[in-house]
Amino acid sequence: MTSSTQQAAEICNTPARISMWAAALGVCLIVAVFATPMFWLMYGGYYTFFMFVSAVVAIPAGHLGRRRGKRLGGRDRGLALLGIVTGWLLILCSLLLVLAYAGVLAGLAFLADSAS
C-alpha cells in the first residue's frame, strides 16, 4: 500500500458510516411500509423486526463513530449523530407499529365477538 492509501484508510470513520447505512436501511423500511400497505398487512412483522434490528445496529455504531470522530478531529461526527437520532426514531416507529398490530388484532377480536 502506498502512503496516501494508508493515510486514507486511517482517516475513514467506519462506525459512523455503518451507523448511517443502518439508519438509511431502517428509513427505507418505513417508506416500504407506507408504499406497500398490502405487503405491510401480510408481512408487517418482518418489516418491523428488520426496522428494529437496523436501529439496534445504528445506535451503538453511531456512538462508536462519535467517539472515533473526536479522535480524528471531528471527522464524520455529524454523520454518526444522524445515525444515532435516526436509530432512536426507528425504535419509536417500530414500537408504534407493534401497537398498531395489537390494535388491529384487538379490533378484529371485538368485531368477531360482537358479530356472534
PDB file of C-alpha atoms in Angstrom:
ATOM      1  CA  MET A   1       0.000   0.000   0.000  1.00  0.00           C
ATOM      2  CA  THR A   2       1.192   3.467  -0.705  1.00  0.00           C
ATOM      3  CA  SER A   3       1.474   6.111   1.956  1.00  0.00           C
ATOM      4  CA  SER A   4      -1.565   8.046   0.726  1.00  0.00           C
ATOM      5  CA  THR A   5      -3.696   4.872   0.658  1.00  0.00           C
ATOM      6  CA  GLN A   6      -2.697   4.016   4.225  1.00  0.00           C
ATOM      7  CA  GLN A   7      -3.460   7.557   5.322  1.00  0.00           C
ATOM      8  CA  ALA A   8      -6.907   7.449   3.677  1.00  0.00           C
ATOM      9  CA  ALA A   9      -7.653   4.113   5.373  1.00  0.00           C
ATOM     10  CA  GLU A  10      -6.727   5.538   8.774  1.00  0.00           C
ATOM     11  CA  ILE A  11      -8.898   8.640   8.371  1.00  0.00           C
ATOM     12  CA  CYS A  12     -12.080   6.735   7.481  1.00  0.00           C
ATOM     13  CA  ASN A  13     -14.607   6.704  10.325  1.00  0.00           C
ATOM     14  CA  THR A  14     -16.129   3.289   9.636  1.00  0.00           C
ATOM     15  CA  PRO A  15     -18.541   3.088  12.626  1.00  0.00           C
ATOM     16  CA  ALA A  16     -20.148   6.378  11.608  1.00  0.00           C
ATOM     17  CA  ARG A  17     -20.676   5.120   8.079  1.00  0.00           C
ATOM     18  CA  ILE A  18     -22.099   1.803   9.332  1.00  0.00           C
ATOM     19  CA  SER A  19     -24.463   3.731  11.577  1.00  0.00           C
ATOM     20  CA  MET A  20     -25.667   5.847   8.691  1.00  0.00           C
ATOM     21  CA  TRP A  21     -26.175   2.864   6.377  1.00  0.00           C
ATOM     22  CA  ALA A  22     -28.159   1.009   9.055  1.00  0.00           C
ATOM     23  CA  ALA A  23     -30.291   4.088   9.679  1.00  0.00           C
ATOM     24  CA  ALA A  24     -30.864   4.510   5.935  1.00  0.00           C
ATOM     25  CA  LEU A  25     -31.998   0.885   5.699  1.00  0.00           C
ATOM     26  CA  GLY A  26     -34.496   1.473   8.504  1.00  0.00           C
ATOM     27  CA  VAL A  27     -35.840   4.608   6.828  1.00  0.00           C
ATOM     28  CA  CYS A  28     -36.244   2.637   3.589  1.00  0.00           C
ATOM     29  CA  LEU A  29     -38.261   0.069   5.532  1.00  0.00           C
ATOM     30  CA  ILE A  30     -40.538   2.830   6.847  1.00  0.00           C
ATOM     31  CA  VAL A  31     -41.030   4.071   3.288  1.00  0.00           C
ATOM     32  CA  ALA A  32     -41.786   0.495   2.226  1.00  0.00           C
ATOM     33  CA  VAL A  33     -44.461   0.213   4.928  1.00  0.00           C
ATOM     34  CA  PHE A  34     -46.290   3.236   3.545  1.00  0.00           C
ATOM     35  CA  ALA A  35     -45.603   2.496  -0.143  1.00  0.00           C
ATOM     36  CA  THR A  36     -46.854  -1.093   0.004  1.00  0.00           C
ATOM     37  CA  PRO A  37     -49.687  -1.263   2.542  1.00  0.00           C
ATOM     38  CA  MET A  38     -50.851  -4.694   1.402  1.00  0.00           C
ATOM     39  CA  PHE A  39     -47.400  -6.186   1.982  1.00  0.00           C
ATOM     40  CA  TRP A  40     -47.318  -4.429   5.343  1.00  0.00           C
ATOM     41  CA  LEU A  41     -50.501  -6.211   6.341  1.00  0.00           C
ATOM     42  CA  MET A  42     -49.174  -9.575   5.136  1.00  0.00           C
ATOM     43  CA  TYR A  43     -45.517  -9.295   6.196  1.00  0.00           C
ATOM     44  CA  GLY A  44     -45.601  -6.491   8.737  1.00  0.00           C
ATOM     45  CA  GLY A  45     -43.738  -8.469  11.351  1.00  0.00           C
ATOM     46  CA  TYR A  46     -40.742  -8.771   9.058  1.00  0.00           C
ATOM     47  CA  TYR A  47     -40.749  -5.047   8.293  1.00  0.00           C
ATOM     48  CA  THR A  48     -40.933  -4.207  11.979  1.00  0.00           C
ATOM     49  CA  PHE A  49     -38.293  -6.734  13.010  1.00  0.00           C
ATOM     50  CA  PHE A  50     -35.757  -5.552  10.437  1.00  0.00           C
ATOM     51  CA  MET A  51     -36.521  -1.927  11.280  1.00  0.00           C
ATOM     52  CA  PHE A  52     -35.766  -2.660  14.932  1.00  0.00           C
ATOM     53  CA  VAL A  53     -32.583  -4.591  14.080  1.00  0.00           C
ATOM     54  CA  SER A  54     -31.284  -1.769  11.894  1.00  0.00           C
ATOM     55  CA  ALA A  55     -31.934   0.658  14.763  1.00  0.00           C
ATOM     56  CA  VAL A  56     -30.090  -1.610  17.191  1.00  0.00           C
ATOM     57  CA  VAL A  57     -27.109  -1.569  14.808  1.00  0.00           C
ATOM     58  CA  ALA A  58     -27.287   2.173  14.117  1.00  0.00           C
ATOM     59  CA  ILE A  59     -27.273   3.386  17.725  1.00  0.00           C
ATOM     60  CA  PRO A  60     -24.123   1.675  19.078  1.00  0.00           C
ATOM     61  CA  ALA A  61     -22.262   2.184  15.808  1.00  0.00           C
ATOM     62  CA  GLY A  62     -23.193   5.861  15.956  1.00  0.00           C
ATOM     63  CA  HIS A  63     -21.812   6.171  19.464  1.00  0.00           C
ATOM     64  CA  LEU A  64     -18.599   4.459  18.392  1.00  0.00           C
ATOM     65  CA  GLY A  65     -18.430   6.776  15.388  1.00  0.00           C
ATOM     66  CA  ARG A  66     -18.846   9.853  17.601  1.00  0.00           C
ATOM     67  CA  ARG A  67     -16.021   8.699  19.864  1.00  0.00           C
ATOM     68  CA  ARG A  68     -13.754   7.856  16.938  1.00  0.00           C
ATOM     69  CA  GLY A  69     -14.656  11.127  15.235  1.00  0.00           C
ATOM     70  CA  LYS A  70     -13.484  13.020  18.299  1.00  0.00           C
ATOM     71  CA  ARG A  71     -10.077  11.361  17.974  1.00  0.00           C
ATOM     72  CA  LEU A  72      -9.994  12.075  14.232  1.00  0.00           C
ATOM     73  CA  GLY A  73     -10.563  15.784  14.672  1.00  0.00           C
ATOM     74  CA  GLY A  74     -14.323  15.822  14.137  1.00  0.00           C
ATOM     75  CA  ARG A  75     -14.425  13.672  11.018  1.00  0.00           C
ATOM     76  CA  ASP A  76     -17.938  12.257  10.384  1.00  0.00           C
ATOM     77  CA  ARG A  77     -19.206  13.120  13.879  1.00  0.00           C
ATOM     78  CA  GLY A  78     -22.330  14.690  12.394  1.00  0.00           C
ATOM     79  CA  LEU A  79     -22.956  11.576  10.319  1.00  0.00           C
ATOM     80  CA  ALA A  80     -22.697   9.453  13.455  1.00  0.00           C
ATOM     81  CA  LEU A  81     -25.074  11.757  15.327  1.00  0.00           C
ATOM     82  CA  LEU A  82     -27.567  11.483  12.487  1.00  0.00           C
ATOM     83  CA  GLY A  83     -27.321   7.697  12.740  1.00  0.00           C
ATOM     84  CA  ILE A  84     -27.970   7.829  16.491  1.00  0.00           C
ATOM     85  CA  VAL A  85     -31.005  10.103  16.182  1.00  0.00           C
ATOM     86  CA  THR A  86     -32.430   8.115  13.278  1.00  0.00           C
ATOM     87  CA  GLY A  87     -31.871   4.878  15.196  1.00  0.00           C
ATOM     88  CA  TRP A  88     -33.912   6.122  18.144  1.00  0.00           C
ATOM     89  CA  LEU A  89     -36.651   7.307  15.784  1.00  0.00           C
ATOM     90  CA  LEU A  90     -36.665   3.863  14.168  1.00  0.00           C
ATOM     91  CA  ILE A  91     -37.148   2.248  17.579  1.00  0.00           C
ATOM     92  CA  LEU A  92     -40.057   4.616  18.221  1.00  0.00           C
ATOM     93  CA  CYS A  93     -41.623   3.785  14.846  1.00  0.00           C
ATOM     94  CA  SER A  94     -41.212   0.051  15.374  1.00  0.00           C
ATOM     95  CA  LEU A  95     -42.889   0.308  18.779  1.00  0.00           C
ATOM     96  CA  LEU A  96     -45.751   2.281  17.214  1.00  0.00           C
ATOM     97  CA  LEU A  97     -46.114  -0.415  14.554  1.00  0.00           C
ATOM     98  CA  VAL A  98     -46.309  -3.095  17.241  1.00  0.00           C
ATOM     99  CA  LEU A  99     -49.063  -1.077  18.924  1.00  0.00           C
ATOM    100  CA  ALA A 100     -50.835  -0.773  15.564  1.00  0.00           C
ATOM    101  CA  TYR A 101     -50.704  -4.553  15.114  1.00  0.00           C
ATOM    102  CA  ALA A 102     -52.107  -5.045  18.592  1.00  0.00           C
ATOM    103  CA  GLY A 103     -54.859  -2.512  17.863  1.00  0.00           C
ATOM    104  CA  VAL A 104     -55.811  -4.246  14.626  1.00  0.00           C
ATOM    105  CA  LEU A 105     -55.968  -7.599  16.380  1.00  0.00           C
ATOM    106  CA  ALA A 106     -57.995  -6.186  19.266  1.00  0.00           C
ATOM    107  CA  GLY A 107     -60.382  -4.502  16.827  1.00  0.00           C
ATOM    108  CA  LEU A 108     -60.839  -7.706  14.853  1.00  0.00           C
ATOM    109  CA  ALA A 109     -61.447  -9.644  18.056  1.00  0.00           C
ATOM    110  CA  PHE A 110     -64.068  -7.082  19.143  1.00  0.00           C
ATOM    111  CA  LEU A 111     -65.791  -7.282  15.749  1.00  0.00           C
ATOM    112  CA  ALA A 112     -65.798 -11.065  15.820  1.00  0.00           C
ATOM    113  CA  ASP A 113     -67.196 -11.090  19.347  1.00  0.00           C
ATOM    114  CA  SER A 114     -69.940  -8.596  18.568  1.00  0.00           C
ATOM    115  CA  ALA A 115     -70.949 -10.475  15.396  1.00  0.00           C
ATOM    116  CA  SER A 116     -71.680 -13.672  17.263  1.00  0.00           C
TER     117      SER A 116
END
